[in-house]
XYZ file of C-alpha atoms in Angstrom:
432
model
C -0.004 0.001 0.003
C 2.749 2.423 0.957
C 4.736 1.532 -2.141
C 1.703 2.155 -4.351
C 1.103 5.609 -2.878
C 4.762 6.490 -3.337
C 4.766 5.493 -6.993
C 1.534 7.417 -7.504
C 3.029 10.606 -6.127
C 6.226 10.228 -8.162
C 4.243 9.586 -11.312
C 2.015 12.608 -10.704
C 5.074 14.845 -10.202
C 6.669 13.611 -13.419
C 3.435 14.101 -15.325
C 3.015 17.685 -14.086
C 6.621 18.457 -14.990
C 6.207 17.095 -18.491
C 3.019 19.094 -19.013
C 4.737 22.282 -17.839
C 7.706 21.697 -20.113
C 5.423 20.923 -23.031
C 3.407 24.094 -22.450
C 6.403 26.406 -22.355
C 8.831 24.588 -24.567
C 8.506 27.273 -27.224
C 10.596 29.717 -25.148
C 11.988 27.605 -22.314
C 13.954 25.549 -24.812
C 14.604 28.407 -27.260
C 17.602 30.705 -27.527
C 17.704 34.453 -27.134
C 17.802 36.510 -30.359
C 21.301 37.862 -31.142
C 19.993 41.393 -31.771
C 19.191 41.809 -28.095
C 22.843 41.383 -27.127
C 23.884 43.842 -29.850
C 21.299 46.390 -28.700
C 22.606 46.284 -25.134
C 26.224 46.730 -26.253
C 25.324 49.640 -28.530
C 23.349 51.370 -25.789
C 26.124 51.089 -23.214
C 28.807 52.242 -25.667
C 26.750 55.281 -26.719
C 26.827 56.709 -23.179
C 23.061 57.275 -23.149
C 22.845 55.382 -19.859
C 25.681 55.857 -17.388
C 26.263 53.837 -14.271
C 25.522 55.666 -11.039
C 24.285 54.890 -7.519
C 20.756 54.800 -8.976
C 21.795 52.598 -11.945
C 23.908 49.685 -10.939
C 24.962 47.005 -13.397
C 24.315 43.549 -11.991
C 25.418 40.119 -13.107
C 23.997 38.740 -16.325
C 20.727 36.786 -16.295
C 20.894 33.584 -18.326
C 17.722 31.554 -18.547
C 15.730 29.647 -18.015
C 15.392 29.197 -21.726
C 15.495 32.407 -23.763
C 14.851 34.610 -20.734
C 17.525 36.940 -19.445
C 19.774 39.868 -20.299
C 23.534 40.082 -20.746
C 24.063 43.478 -19.051
C 21.021 44.170 -16.835
C 20.755 47.303 -14.702
C 19.179 47.772 -11.290
C 17.358 51.105 -11.746
C 15.998 53.138 -8.837
C 15.592 56.505 -10.633
C 14.643 57.641 -14.133
C 14.846 60.973 -15.940
C 17.381 63.741 -15.976
C 17.876 66.807 -13.786
C 17.327 70.265 -15.194
C 14.992 73.254 -15.366
C 11.587 72.702 -16.893
C 9.068 75.111 -18.329
C 5.581 74.972 -19.712
C 3.578 77.440 -21.764
C 0.603 77.066 -24.054
C 2.194 79.229 -26.736
C 4.650 77.801 -29.190
C 8.073 79.453 -29.201
C 8.339 82.268 -31.745
C 11.607 82.544 -33.684
C 13.387 85.864 -33.246
C 12.707 88.442 -35.920
C 15.177 90.491 -37.894
C 16.817 93.358 -36.027
C 16.223 96.660 -37.889
C 19.277 98.566 -39.096
C 21.513 95.679 -38.141
C 24.522 94.670 -40.158
C 24.652 91.260 -41.741
C 27.053 88.731 -40.200
C 30.423 88.447 -41.826
C 31.323 85.331 -43.714
C 34.847 84.116 -43.298
C 37.293 84.329 -44.904
C 36.648 87.946 -45.670
C 37.422 88.864 -49.280
C 40.354 91.244 -49.333
C 39.899 94.405 -51.434
C 41.792 94.553 -54.671
C 45.035 96.471 -54.780
C 44.745 100.174 -55.507
C 45.754 101.230 -59.035
C 49.261 102.506 -59.313
C 49.588 106.278 -59.516
C 51.733 108.245 -61.973
C 54.145 109.304 -59.241
C 57.188 107.096 -59.348
C 59.485 106.628 -56.423
C 63.212 106.565 -56.782
C 65.376 104.045 -54.916
C 67.403 105.234 -51.974
C 71.176 105.487 -52.392
C 73.201 102.611 -51.011
C 74.565 103.072 -47.487
C 78.100 104.355 -47.131
C 80.680 101.851 -46.209
C 82.290 102.114 -42.813
C 79.554 103.842 -40.878
C 76.021 105.097 -40.744
C 74.765 107.358 -43.479
C 74.504 111.066 -42.560
C 71.925 113.430 -43.976
C 72.099 117.264 -44.196
C 70.168 119.147 -41.469
C 66.673 120.355 -42.376
C 66.565 124.204 -42.426
C 64.225 125.785 -39.909
C 62.050 128.707 -40.981
C 61.274 131.658 -38.698
C 58.048 133.646 -38.896
C 57.775 137.337 -37.740
C 55.440 138.030 -34.859
C 52.581 140.398 -35.626
C 50.946 142.671 -33.054
C 47.197 143.343 -33.156
C 45.774 146.587 -31.704
C 43.214 146.245 -28.939
C 39.776 147.626 -29.672
C 37.649 149.359 -27.066
C 33.856 149.121 -27.067
C 31.649 151.825 -25.519
C 29.555 150.625 -22.573
C 25.848 151.220 -22.930
C 23.633 151.911 -19.947
C 20.293 150.148 -19.922
C 17.404 151.860 -18.218
C 14.385 149.955 -16.916
C 11.183 150.626 -18.735
C 8.611 152.778 -17.082
C 6.503 150.801 -14.604
C 2.908 150.452 -15.744
C 0.197 150.305 -13.115
C -1.051 146.781 -12.467
C -4.821 146.596 -12.300
C -7.194 143.842 -11.248
C -7.406 140.787 -13.536
C -9.945 140.692 -16.244
C -13.261 139.184 -15.292
C -14.568 136.188 -17.177
C -18.159 137.177 -16.507
C -20.100 139.257 -18.999
C -20.308 142.956 -18.072
C -23.448 143.993 -16.281
C -24.235 140.544 -14.858
C -23.674 139.487 -11.231
C -20.961 136.857 -10.630
C -22.198 133.260 -10.180
C -22.645 132.070 -6.604
C -20.302 129.061 -6.484
C -16.798 128.228 -5.383
C -15.166 129.022 -8.693
C -14.057 132.437 -7.393
C -12.398 131.109 -4.261
C -8.910 132.469 -4.075
C -9.487 135.012 -6.874
C -8.515 138.591 -5.916
C -11.623 140.317 -4.672
C -13.373 137.036 -3.770
C -13.532 135.027 -0.565
C -10.222 133.696 0.759
C -9.204 130.197 -0.306
C -8.200 127.913 2.561
C -5.048 126.852 0.717
C -3.990 130.323 -0.386
C -3.509 132.360 2.783
C -6.950 131.863 4.340
C -7.790 129.930 7.435
C -7.051 126.297 6.694
C -9.445 123.569 7.833
C -7.915 120.761 9.921
C -6.953 117.643 7.895
C -8.970 114.560 8.742
C -7.821 111.420 6.887
C -10.497 109.082 5.605
C -10.952 105.809 7.474
C -9.283 102.771 5.881
C -12.623 101.149 5.146
C -13.734 104.140 3.092
C -10.648 104.054 0.863
C -11.548 102.617 -2.521
C -8.800 100.331 -3.906
C -7.682 101.020 -7.414
C -8.850 98.348 -9.847
C -6.028 96.289 -11.329
C -4.854 97.244 -14.755
C -5.988 94.611 -17.271
C -3.131 92.843 -19.057
C -2.408 93.761 -22.626
C -2.910 91.300 -25.465
C -5.083 88.190 -25.610
C -5.708 86.212 -22.426
C -3.165 83.516 -21.801
C -2.296 80.953 -19.157
C 0.559 81.843 -16.840
C 3.998 80.569 -17.672
C 4.922 77.729 -15.371
C 8.547 76.933 -14.714
C 10.170 74.575 -12.309
C 13.089 72.334 -11.687
C 12.750 68.581 -11.639
C 15.251 65.961 -10.698
C 15.292 62.257 -11.431
C 12.080 60.413 -10.645
C 12.402 57.700 -8.029
C 11.318 54.212 -9.091
C 9.703 52.059 -6.423
C 10.449 49.251 -6.122
C 13.747 49.321 -8.055
C 13.397 47.730 -11.488
C 15.675 45.309 -13.296
C 15.847 46.504 -16.899
C 18.040 46.350 -19.977
C 19.914 49.416 -21.196
C 17.819 50.237 -24.328
C 14.543 50.691 -22.471
C 16.244 52.646 -19.667
C 17.397 55.173 -22.258
C 13.888 55.522 -23.716
C 12.332 55.811 -20.274
C 14.738 58.646 -19.431
C 13.669 60.598 -22.492
C 9.975 59.906 -21.908
C 10.099 61.027 -18.270
C 12.051 64.196 -19.067
C 10.344 65.269 -22.299
C 6.766 64.099 -21.722
C 5.869 63.132 -18.160
C 7.359 66.134 -16.383
C 5.995 68.774 -18.813
C 2.568 67.134 -18.579
C 2.706 67.270 -14.793
C 3.605 70.961 -14.881
C 0.802 71.590 -17.351
C -1.969 69.866 -15.399
C -0.790 70.147 -11.766
C 1.858 72.922 -11.760
C 4.395 70.618 -10.092
C 6.699 67.793 -11.173
C 6.513 64.068 -10.635
C 8.898 62.784 -7.957
C 8.105 59.055 -7.885
C 6.572 56.314 -10.018
C 5.337 52.956 -8.846
C 6.144 50.010 -11.085
C 4.532 46.603 -10.701
C 6.550 44.563 -13.225
C 9.981 44.824 -14.815
C 12.080 41.718 -15.563
C 9.995 38.550 -15.274
C 10.566 35.282 -17.177
C 7.062 34.461 -18.387
C 4.684 34.555 -21.297
C 2.403 37.418 -22.274
C -0.334 38.207 -19.750
C 1.142 35.581 -17.435
C 0.037 32.789 -19.746
C 2.733 30.072 -20.093
C 1.258 29.000 -23.417
C 1.361 32.496 -24.879
C 4.221 34.179 -26.734
C 7.145 35.139 -24.551
C 6.756 38.567 -22.985
C 9.239 41.420 -23.328
C 9.389 41.380 -19.552
C 11.394 38.169 -19.919
C 14.258 40.232 -21.395
C 14.024 43.268 -19.111
C 12.697 45.175 -22.101
C 9.341 46.290 -20.629
C 7.963 48.188 -17.628
C 4.495 48.425 -16.047
C 3.721 51.770 -14.362
C 0.773 51.861 -11.957
C 1.070 55.219 -10.186
C 2.640 58.685 -10.367
C 3.388 60.716 -7.214
C 3.631 64.527 -7.414
C 5.859 66.812 -5.375
C 3.058 67.667 -2.931
C 2.365 63.977 -2.259
C -0.693 63.658 -4.500
C -0.824 60.202 -6.092
C -2.267 59.689 -9.567
C -3.338 56.069 -9.878
C -3.644 54.716 -13.393
C -6.572 52.532 -12.358
C -8.682 55.316 -10.845
C -7.124 58.383 -12.504
C -7.907 57.095 -16.003
C -11.567 57.904 -15.210
C -10.827 60.402 -12.429
C -10.774 64.185 -12.364
C -10.359 66.111 -15.649
C -6.774 66.949 -14.687
C -5.882 63.335 -13.934
C -7.460 62.109 -17.150
C -5.716 64.798 -19.186
C -2.347 64.020 -17.622
C -2.574 60.239 -18.098
C -3.762 60.519 -21.703
C -0.980 62.985 -22.520
C 1.737 60.713 -21.133
C 0.191 57.702 -22.894
C 0.100 59.571 -26.216
C 3.756 60.572 -25.822
C 4.681 56.988 -24.917
C 3.156 55.786 -28.190
C 5.742 57.941 -29.978
C 8.727 56.643 -27.979
C 7.944 52.953 -27.490
C 6.856 50.217 -29.895
C 4.170 48.797 -27.603
C 1.940 50.794 -25.242
C -1.032 49.168 -23.484
C -3.189 51.253 -21.134
C -6.587 50.809 -19.438
C -9.046 49.829 -22.135
C -6.589 47.744 -24.131
C -7.717 44.508 -22.423
C -8.727 43.212 -19.045
C -5.121 42.647 -17.995
C -4.101 46.325 -18.261
C -6.910 48.038 -16.367
C -4.576 49.292 -13.623
C -1.268 50.192 -15.314
C 0.442 51.465 -18.468
C 2.681 48.884 -20.157
C 5.576 50.103 -22.347
C 8.181 48.016 -24.182
C 10.541 48.039 -27.174
C 9.443 44.836 -28.882
C 10.441 44.569 -32.552
C 7.154 44.078 -34.389
C 6.748 42.832 -37.900
C 7.180 45.539 -40.548
C 8.259 48.061 -37.888
C 4.713 48.842 -36.751
C 3.771 50.238 -33.349
C 0.994 49.063 -31.050
C -0.872 51.794 -29.119
C -4.011 50.629 -27.340
C -6.361 52.267 -26.712
C -5.876 54.866 -29.438
C -4.150 57.973 -28.164
C -6.418 60.980 -27.485
C -5.115 64.456 -26.562
C -5.468 65.218 -22.899
C -7.327 68.486 -23.571
C -10.080 66.610 -25.406
C -10.460 64.046 -22.638
C -10.481 66.714 -19.920
C -13.199 68.722 -21.691
C -15.330 65.611 -22.015
C -14.887 64.895 -18.310
C -15.881 68.468 -17.385
C -18.973 68.307 -19.578
C -19.946 64.955 -18.103
C -19.513 66.268 -14.585
C -21.597 69.361 -15.349
C -24.345 67.257 -16.925
C -24.491 64.924 -13.918
C -24.839 67.874 -11.551
C -27.379 69.723 -13.695
C -25.472 72.943 -14.130
C -27.405 75.568 -16.112
C -24.497 76.217 -18.443
C -24.839 72.735 -19.935
C -27.100 72.426 -22.936
C -28.904 69.316 -24.009
C -30.840 66.707 -22.090
C -29.898 66.116 -18.484
C -30.466 62.705 -17.028
C -32.492 62.890 -13.829
C -31.929 59.300 -12.782
C -29.930 58.836 -9.604
C -26.270 57.983 -10.124
C -24.805 55.545 -7.688
C -21.293 55.823 -9.099
C -18.865 58.515 -8.154
C -19.287 61.817 -9.915
C -15.891 61.473 -11.484
C -14.717 58.042 -12.461
C -14.613 54.781 -10.644
C -14.817 54.126 -6.964
C -13.269 51.269 -5.059
C -16.550 49.359 -5.097
C -16.697 49.359 -8.910
C -13.894 46.828 -9.203
C -15.045 44.358 -6.568
C -16.243 42.015 -9.304
C -12.898 42.106 -11.111
C -9.931 39.977 -10.199
C -7.116 41.848 -8.541
C -4.106 42.195 -10.821
C -1.028 40.346 -9.667
C 2.194 42.326 -10.282
C 3.822 40.937 -13.401
C 0.823 38.973 -14.657
C 0.250 41.003 -17.799
């Protein structure tokens, strides 16, 4: 009896092992493509990714099967340091400076030699032997001094003109009519004394502060525009640290610096300081299926980003922010659209059930050089305006035109709530 149970357990273990090997034999028994090794060498030699305390080269990963990387990096920060700026207006090239001289082009063309004149020069005599040549002294000319007689001018006496009597000033009122009874004649000779011109001055009583009317601000010139936002952003911390190959680290640096940080300044007026990743290197098939095609995660050539953290601590979750506030939706769609330009595969919420809570990016070499971007990229401004209109329609604002649904809404006003996903299976990090 005991022997039979033992053989049954051994046979079951062997059967399960054979089934597992048969299901994943397409990449567990395959070899890694040679171009992946060449891409890592080219990336490291180009200097695009330099080793630092936040990027440490670890030992090579070989297997099982085709999985692994020859020069993997342990990455705890992405992006580059430097000042950032955002403005809605495109930069305008500088115009021509009036009355400015054109730049010189080198070498400068030398002017042609002046035409020879008719005056011919004679050669100097040869120097005398035995000493320096002496020349006759140049005669000095003397000029006679001339004396000029001094002229005298008669002094004229100026007499002041006869003083004319000064009379009263002319009246502005028509003759024969009485002067108007108002305060226009205050301080005029012949009228009542003015308190500021020699008369008895009234005591000064300042107005109370509440009665002072503030001056209205001067409206800005030109068309209305959003304020220019500038800031400085350093490398973005990656938590937990990711094991990646050099080529995708280089692309992630450019994406963070040129797309993610400007989008954060645009929508939130502050940079991103941290991203949360849920899958980097992982030897498995696509979507965690052992029978599927091998995933780019198996080569450290992919990254799954689930959350962005801003400088003030605000966290933008991909799962809830994708249908969250207009600013969160605009930010996430802008970074997804930029990722579709930098990476060959981008999968975000809406692509399939496996990517409802993160953005997947990789550098897989697709047939015919095509790119995969799912769902289709939409500008963040368009998505944000739709979210604002939907929010206004749900709250019945008078500025919204069209039919307004009066049925009660049990969902959150903006996007999903935690209860909406209770029926969905929780995503396991790396199972995409």
